[in-house]
mmCIF file of C-alpha atoms in Angstrom:
data_model
loop_
_atom_site.group_PDB
_atom_site.id
_atom_site.type_symbol
_atom_site.label_atom_id
_atom_site.label_comp_id
_atom_site.label_asym_id
_atom_site.label_seq_id
_atom_site.Cartn_x
_atom_site.Cartn_y
_atom_site.Cartn_z
ATOM 1 C CA MET O 1 21.790 -93.808 -6.604
ATOM 2 C CA THR O 2 19.664 -90.773 -7.490
ATOM 3 C CA ARG O 3 20.735 -87.637 -5.692
ATOM 4 C CA LYS O 4 17.726 -85.974 -4.098
ATOM 5 C CA PHE O 5 18.437 -82.586 -2.623
ATOM 6 C CA ALA O 6 17.651 -79.014 -3.558
ATOM 7 C CA VAL O 7 20.073 -76.185 -4.277
ATOM 8 C CA ALA O 8 18.609 -72.681 -4.349
ATOM 9 C CA ILE O 9 20.641 -70.024 -6.151
ATOM 10 C CA ASP O 10 19.405 -66.437 -5.936
ATOM 11 C CA GLY O 11 20.921 -63.186 -7.074
ATOM 12 C CA PRO O 12 20.493 -60.087 -9.231
ATOM 13 C CA SER O 13 20.088 -59.893 -12.976
ATOM 14 C CA GLY O 14 23.220 -60.645 -14.976
ATOM 15 C CA ALA O 15 25.151 -62.294 -12.137
ATOM 16 C CA GLY O 16 25.533 -65.498 -14.151
ATOM 17 C CA LYS O 17 23.142 -67.585 -12.066
ATOM 18 C CA SER O 18 21.668 -69.530 -14.969
ATOM 19 C CA THR O 19 24.965 -70.352 -16.659
ATOM 20 C CA VAL O 20 26.635 -71.393 -13.417
ATOM 21 C CA ALA O 21 23.621 -73.324 -12.119
ATOM 22 C CA LYS O 22 23.210 -75.210 -15.392
ATOM 23 C CA ALA O 23 26.875 -76.221 -15.453
ATOM 24 C CA ALA O 24 26.854 -77.280 -11.791
ATOM 25 C CA ALA O 25 23.672 -79.303 -12.275
ATOM 26 C CA GLY O 26 25.276 -81.114 -15.199
ATOM 27 C CA ARG O 27 28.326 -81.989 -13.113
ATOM 28 C CA LEU O 28 26.168 -83.327 -10.265
ATOM 29 C CA GLY O 29 23.490 -85.081 -12.314
ATOM 30 C CA LEU O 30 20.756 -82.826 -10.940
ATOM 31 C CA LEU O 31 17.827 -81.258 -12.761
ATOM 32 C CA TYR O 32 18.441 -77.610 -13.630
ATOM 33 C CA VAL O 33 15.425 -75.310 -13.279
ATOM 34 C CA ASP O 34 15.649 -71.754 -14.608
ATOM 35 C CA THR O 35 12.661 -70.028 -12.986
ATOM 36 C CA GLY O 36 13.554 -66.750 -14.678
ATOM 37 C CA ALA O 37 12.796 -68.403 -18.014
ATOM 38 C CA MET O 38 9.289 -69.187 -16.782
ATOM 39 C CA TYR O 39 8.666 -65.520 -15.937
ATOM 40 C CA ARG O 40 10.120 -64.535 -19.298
ATOM 41 C CA ALA O 41 7.619 -66.824 -21.012
ATOM 42 C CA ILE O 42 4.786 -64.963 -19.307
ATOM 43 C CA GLY O 43 6.434 -61.657 -20.233
ATOM 44 C CA LEU O 44 6.556 -62.794 -23.857
ATOM 45 C CA ALA O 45 2.866 -63.720 -23.766
ATOM 46 C CA VAL O 46 1.977 -60.309 -22.344
ATOM 47 C CA LEU O 47 4.129 -58.548 -24.951
ATOM 48 C CA ARG O 48 2.552 -60.519 -27.791
ATOM 49 C CA ARG O 49 -0.906 -59.472 -26.621
ATOM 50 C CA GLY O 50 0.079 -55.817 -26.841
ATOM 51 C CA LEU O 51 -0.399 -55.194 -23.139
ATOM 52 C CA SER O 52 1.629 -52.692 -21.153
ATOM 53 C CA GLU O 53 4.195 -54.160 -18.784
ATOM 54 C CA ASP O 54 2.523 -52.118 -16.026
ATOM 55 C CA ASP O 55 -1.003 -53.382 -16.753
ATOM 56 C CA THR O 56 -1.328 -55.680 -13.743
ATOM 57 C CA ALA O 57 -5.025 -56.351 -14.317
ATOM 58 C CA GLY O 58 -4.380 -57.178 -17.964
ATOM 59 C CA ILE O 59 -1.498 -59.468 -17.074
ATOM 60 C CA GLU O 60 -3.634 -61.332 -14.542
ATOM 61 C CA SER O 61 -6.458 -61.677 -17.055
ATOM 62 C CA VAL O 62 -4.309 -63.654 -19.522
ATOM 63 C CA LEU O 63 -2.954 -66.160 -16.989
ATOM 64 C CA PRO O 64 -5.867 -68.617 -17.370
ATOM 65 C CA GLU O 65 -5.014 -68.812 -21.065
ATOM 66 C CA LEU O 66 -1.377 -69.720 -20.467
ATOM 67 C CA SER O 67 0.542 -72.913 -19.897
ATOM 68 C CA VAL O 68 4.231 -72.599 -19.030
ATOM 69 C CA THR O 69 6.203 -75.835 -18.814
ATOM 70 C CA LEU O 70 9.815 -76.930 -18.932
ATOM 71 C CA ARG O 71 11.056 -79.786 -21.062
ATOM 72 C CA HIS O 72 14.349 -81.413 -20.191
ATOM 73 C CA GLY O 73 16.276 -83.583 -22.590
ATOM 74 C CA ALA O 74 19.552 -84.011 -24.417
ATOM 75 C CA GLU O 75 19.328 -80.422 -25.655
ATOM 76 C CA GLY O 76 18.982 -79.138 -22.093
ATOM 77 C CA GLN O 77 16.076 -77.135 -20.699
ATOM 78 C CA ARG O 78 13.518 -75.877 -23.179
ATOM 79 C CA VAL O 79 10.696 -73.496 -22.270
ATOM 80 C CA LEU O 80 7.240 -74.146 -23.676
ATOM 81 C CA LEU O 81 4.501 -71.509 -23.806
ATOM 82 C CA ASN O 82 1.184 -73.170 -24.628
ATOM 83 C CA GLY O 83 3.168 -75.981 -26.201
ATOM 84 C CA GLU O 84 5.369 -73.674 -28.328
ATOM 85 C CA ASP O 85 9.114 -73.787 -27.757
ATOM 86 C CA VAL O 86 10.001 -70.158 -26.987
ATOM 87 C CA SER O 87 13.464 -70.787 -25.543
ATOM 88 C CA GLU O 88 15.097 -68.358 -27.976
ATOM 89 C CA GLN O 89 12.324 -65.757 -28.183
ATOM 90 C CA ILE O 90 12.399 -65.088 -24.428
ATOM 91 C CA ARG O 91 16.040 -63.989 -24.396
ATOM 92 C CA THR O 92 15.627 -60.422 -25.649
ATOM 93 C CA GLY O 93 16.074 -57.340 -23.509
ATOM 94 C CA THR O 94 12.451 -56.278 -24.049
ATOM 95 C CA VAL O 95 11.107 -59.611 -22.840
ATOM 96 C CA ALA O 96 13.443 -59.446 -19.838
ATOM 97 C CA GLN O 97 11.963 -56.075 -18.872
ATOM 98 C CA TYR O 98 8.429 -57.409 -19.219
ATOM 99 C CA ALA O 99 9.376 -60.466 -17.151
ATOM 100 C CA SER O 100 10.742 -58.288 -14.352
ATOM 101 C CA LYS O 101 7.473 -56.332 -14.198
ATOM 102 C CA CYS O 102 5.293 -59.435 -14.474
ATOM 103 C CA SER O 103 7.196 -61.189 -11.694
ATOM 104 C CA ALA O 104 6.105 -58.458 -9.267
ATOM 105 C CA ALA O 105 2.452 -59.423 -9.717
ATOM 106 C CA PRO O 106 1.236 -61.728 -6.903
ATOM 107 C CA ALA O 107 -1.041 -63.620 -9.302
ATOM 108 C CA VAL O 108 1.893 -64.432 -11.590
ATOM 109 C CA ARG O 109 4.030 -65.714 -8.719
ATOM 110 C CA SER O 110 1.153 -67.845 -7.419
ATOM 111 C CA PHE O 111 0.579 -69.154 -10.962
ATOM 112 C CA LEU O 112 4.136 -70.545 -11.155
ATOM 113 C CA LEU O 113 4.801 -71.395 -7.501
ATOM 114 C CA GLU O 114 3.364 -74.910 -7.400
ATOM 115 C CA THR O 115 4.977 -75.872 -10.720
ATOM 116 C CA GLN O 116 8.375 -74.879 -9.345
ATOM 117 C CA ARG O 117 7.896 -76.653 -6.010
ATOM 118 C CA ALA O 118 6.657 -79.798 -7.718
ATOM 119 C CA LEU O 119 9.876 -80.037 -9.723
ATOM 120 C CA ALA O 120 11.880 -79.916 -6.479
ATOM 121 C CA ARG O 121 9.707 -82.600 -4.889
ATOM 122 C CA GLU O 122 10.106 -84.942 -7.831
ATOM 123 C CA HIS O 123 13.799 -84.446 -8.599
ATOM 124 C CA GLY O 124 17.104 -83.408 -7.157
ATOM 125 C CA VAL O 125 17.346 -79.838 -8.442
ATOM 126 C CA ILE O 126 19.453 -76.746 -8.788
ATOM 127 C CA MET O 127 16.941 -73.926 -9.135
ATOM 128 C CA ASP O 128 17.884 -70.310 -9.721
ATOM 129 C CA GLY O 129 15.902 -67.086 -9.533
ATOM 130 C CA ARG O 130 15.232 -64.124 -7.257
ATOM 131 C CA ASP O 131 13.362 -65.700 -4.334
ATOM 132 C CA ILE O 132 14.156 -69.411 -4.448
ATOM 133 C CA GLY O 133 15.817 -69.652 -1.039
ATOM 134 C CA THR O 134 13.454 -67.180 0.625
ATOM 135 C CA VAL O 135 10.060 -68.172 -0.816
ATOM 136 C CA ILE O 136 10.003 -71.023 -3.326
ATOM 137 C CA LEU O 137 12.284 -73.517 -1.558
ATOM 138 C CA PRO O 138 12.826 -72.169 1.981
ATOM 139 C CA ASP O 139 13.905 -75.643 3.160
ATOM 140 C CA ALA O 140 16.510 -76.210 0.429
ATOM 141 C CA GLU O 141 19.554 -78.066 1.698
ATOM 142 C CA VAL O 142 21.876 -75.574 -0.012
ATOM 143 C CA LYS O 143 21.269 -71.856 -0.516
ATOM 144 C CA ILE O 144 23.638 -69.598 -2.425
ATOM 145 C CA PHE O 145 23.315 -65.871 -3.113
ATOM 146 C CA LEU O 146 25.333 -65.338 -6.274
ATOM 147 C CA THR O 147 26.124 -61.741 -7.123
ATOM 148 C CA ALA O 148 28.580 -59.497 -8.971
ATOM 149 C CA SER O 149 29.186 -55.770 -9.358
ATOM 150 C CA VAL O 150 26.936 -53.760 -11.677
ATOM 151 C CA GLU O 151 29.887 -53.141 -14.003
ATOM 152 C CA ALA O 152 30.783 -56.835 -14.244
ATOM 153 C CA ARG O 153 27.165 -57.787 -14.875
ATOM 154 C CA ALA O 154 26.762 -55.094 -17.529
ATOM 155 C CA GLN O 155 29.884 -56.249 -19.381
ATOM 156 C CA ARG O 156 28.696 -59.871 -19.356
ATOM 157 C CA ARG O 157 25.197 -59.010 -20.505
ATOM 158 C CA TYR O 158 26.556 -56.710 -23.224
ATOM 159 C CA ARG O 159 28.750 -59.515 -24.599
ATOM 160 C CA GLU O 160 25.844 -61.961 -24.494
ATOM 161 C CA LEU O 161 23.508 -59.660 -26.399
ATOM 162 C CA THR O 162 26.042 -58.558 -29.012
ATOM 163 C CA GLU O 163 27.082 -62.162 -29.645
ATOM 164 C CA ARG O 164 23.405 -62.858 -30.289
ATOM 165 C CA GLY O 165 23.402 -60.091 -32.886
ATOM 166 C CA GLU O 166 21.465 -57.466 -30.916
ATOM 167 C CA ALA O 167 22.491 -53.836 -31.431
ATOM 168 C CA VAL O 168 22.914 -52.505 -27.880
ATOM 169 C CA ALA O 169 25.062 -49.935 -26.098
ATOM 170 C CA LEU O 170 26.943 -50.773 -22.929
ATOM 171 C CA GLU O 171 25.524 -47.722 -21.149
ATOM 172 C CA GLY O 172 22.011 -48.845 -21.986
ATOM 173 C CA VAL O 173 22.685 -52.352 -20.720
ATOM 174 C CA ARG O 174 24.120 -50.939 -17.477
ATOM 175 C CA ALA O 175 21.089 -48.680 -16.994
ATOM 176 C CA ASP O 176 18.747 -51.610 -17.623
ATOM 177 C CA ILE O 177 20.516 -53.715 -14.987
ATOM 178 C CA GLU O 178 20.336 -50.895 -12.452
ATOM 179 C CA ARG O 179 16.633 -50.431 -13.203
ATOM 180 C CA ARG O 180 15.931 -54.141 -12.774
ATOM 181 C CA ASP O 181 17.894 -54.167 -9.517
ATOM 182 C CA ARG O 182 15.636 -51.410 -8.184
ATOM 183 C CA GLN O 183 12.520 -53.243 -9.308
ATOM 184 C CA ASP O 184 13.611 -56.587 -7.880
ATOM 185 C CA THR O 185 14.776 -55.299 -4.503
ATOM 186 C CA THR O 186 11.914 -52.879 -3.837
ATOM 187 C CA ARG O 187 8.878 -54.819 -5.026
ATOM 188 C CA ALA O 188 6.286 -55.589 -2.380
ATOM 189 C CA ILE O 189 5.980 -59.291 -3.174
ATOM 190 C CA ALA O 190 9.020 -61.557 -2.660
ATOM 191 C CA PRO O 191 11.735 -58.903 -3.138
ATOM 192 C CA LEU O 192 15.241 -59.988 -4.018
ATOM 193 C CA ARG O 193 17.252 -60.494 -0.845
ATOM 194 C CA GLN O 194 19.803 -62.910 0.539
ATOM 195 C CA ALA O 195 18.319 -65.645 2.723
ATOM 196 C CA GLU O 196 19.745 -65.635 6.230
ATOM 197 C CA ASP O 197 21.234 -69.113 5.749
ATOM 198 C CA ALA O 198 22.526 -68.517 2.208
ATOM 199 C CA VAL O 199 26.226 -68.460 1.341
ATOM 200 C CA LEU O 200 27.281 -65.240 -0.412
ATOM 201 C CA LEU O 201 29.321 -65.776 -3.583
ATOM 202 C CA ASP O 202 30.626 -62.721 -5.473
ATOM 203 C CA THR O 203 31.699 -63.661 -9.005
ATOM 204 C CA SER O 204 32.858 -60.194 -10.145
ATOM 205 C CA SER O 205 36.428 -61.385 -10.583
ATOM 206 C CA LEU O 206 35.675 -65.028 -11.411
ATOM 207 C CA GLY O 207 35.496 -66.706 -14.785
ATOM 208 C CA LEU O 208 32.793 -69.270 -15.509
ATOM 209 C CA THR O 209 34.912 -72.277 -14.564
ATOM 210 C CA GLN O 210 35.972 -70.670 -11.300
ATOM 211 C CA ALA O 211 32.389 -69.725 -10.440
ATOM 212 C CA VAL O 212 31.136 -73.252 -11.123
ATOM 213 C CA GLU O 213 33.901 -74.760 -8.985
ATOM 214 C CA ALA O 214 33.049 -72.332 -6.167
ATOM 215 C CA VAL O 215 29.387 -73.373 -6.279
ATOM 216 C CA LEU O 216 30.315 -77.060 -6.336
ATOM 217 C CA ALA O 217 32.569 -76.526 -3.324
ATOM 218 C CA ILE O 218 29.707 -74.944 -1.378
ATOM 219 C CA ILE O 219 27.369 -77.804 -2.304
ATOM 220 C CA SER O 220 29.974 -80.366 -1.288
ATOM 221 C CA GLU O 221 30.509 -78.645 2.053
ATOM 222 C CA LYS O 222 26.756 -78.612 2.754
ATOM 223 C CA THR O 223 25.844 -82.087 1.490
ATOM 224 C CA GLY O 224 29.031 -84.114 1.296
ATOM 225 C CA VAL O 225 28.320 -84.782 -2.387
ATOM 226 C CA GLN O 226 31.284 -84.489 -4.736
ATOM 227 C CA ALA O 227 30.978 -83.607 -8.423
#
């Protein structure tokens, strides 16, 4: 029997939402949707066009030219920008910064909103982002706010980037996370916040396996579904 319920996982940058959500979705046979990757694809498009990350009018002007879709298969989720697989290109620190700025634009959020909701209507999903439980899927059966300390998030992000071959400094990574936290929590449109009915999960002292098991336990408690 196909499982048809929605799990919304929100939280700050670097908390491990995507990694944990993807693993939990695999265990439960649900579709994993990384909404952050969709914003990164738009950020990449804006960067490629030579626009400033603060050029809201310019960002809005390119939206009609863009198509952002997700492809799911044996290789997992792939992100397509106008048909091009950009799954690797969107994972740089520069694109992440552009994505954070672009996501504050109302036109960008409206552009992606229906695509994200349609995925939840058509499938059982675990969807992660900044405003899934508060805006995108306010009626999700399970809502989790997954967070971690700035230091823990900086260490994780630093390891991820260096393993990818990027030359970064830990202090710079920490400063970038703090900057994105300020942007995400203070923006006028859909700021990052914990939904009133979301379960708070702090993963500062948890490894990946422990974090996944904690998420699965919350889902089981809310839905009765076991991994």
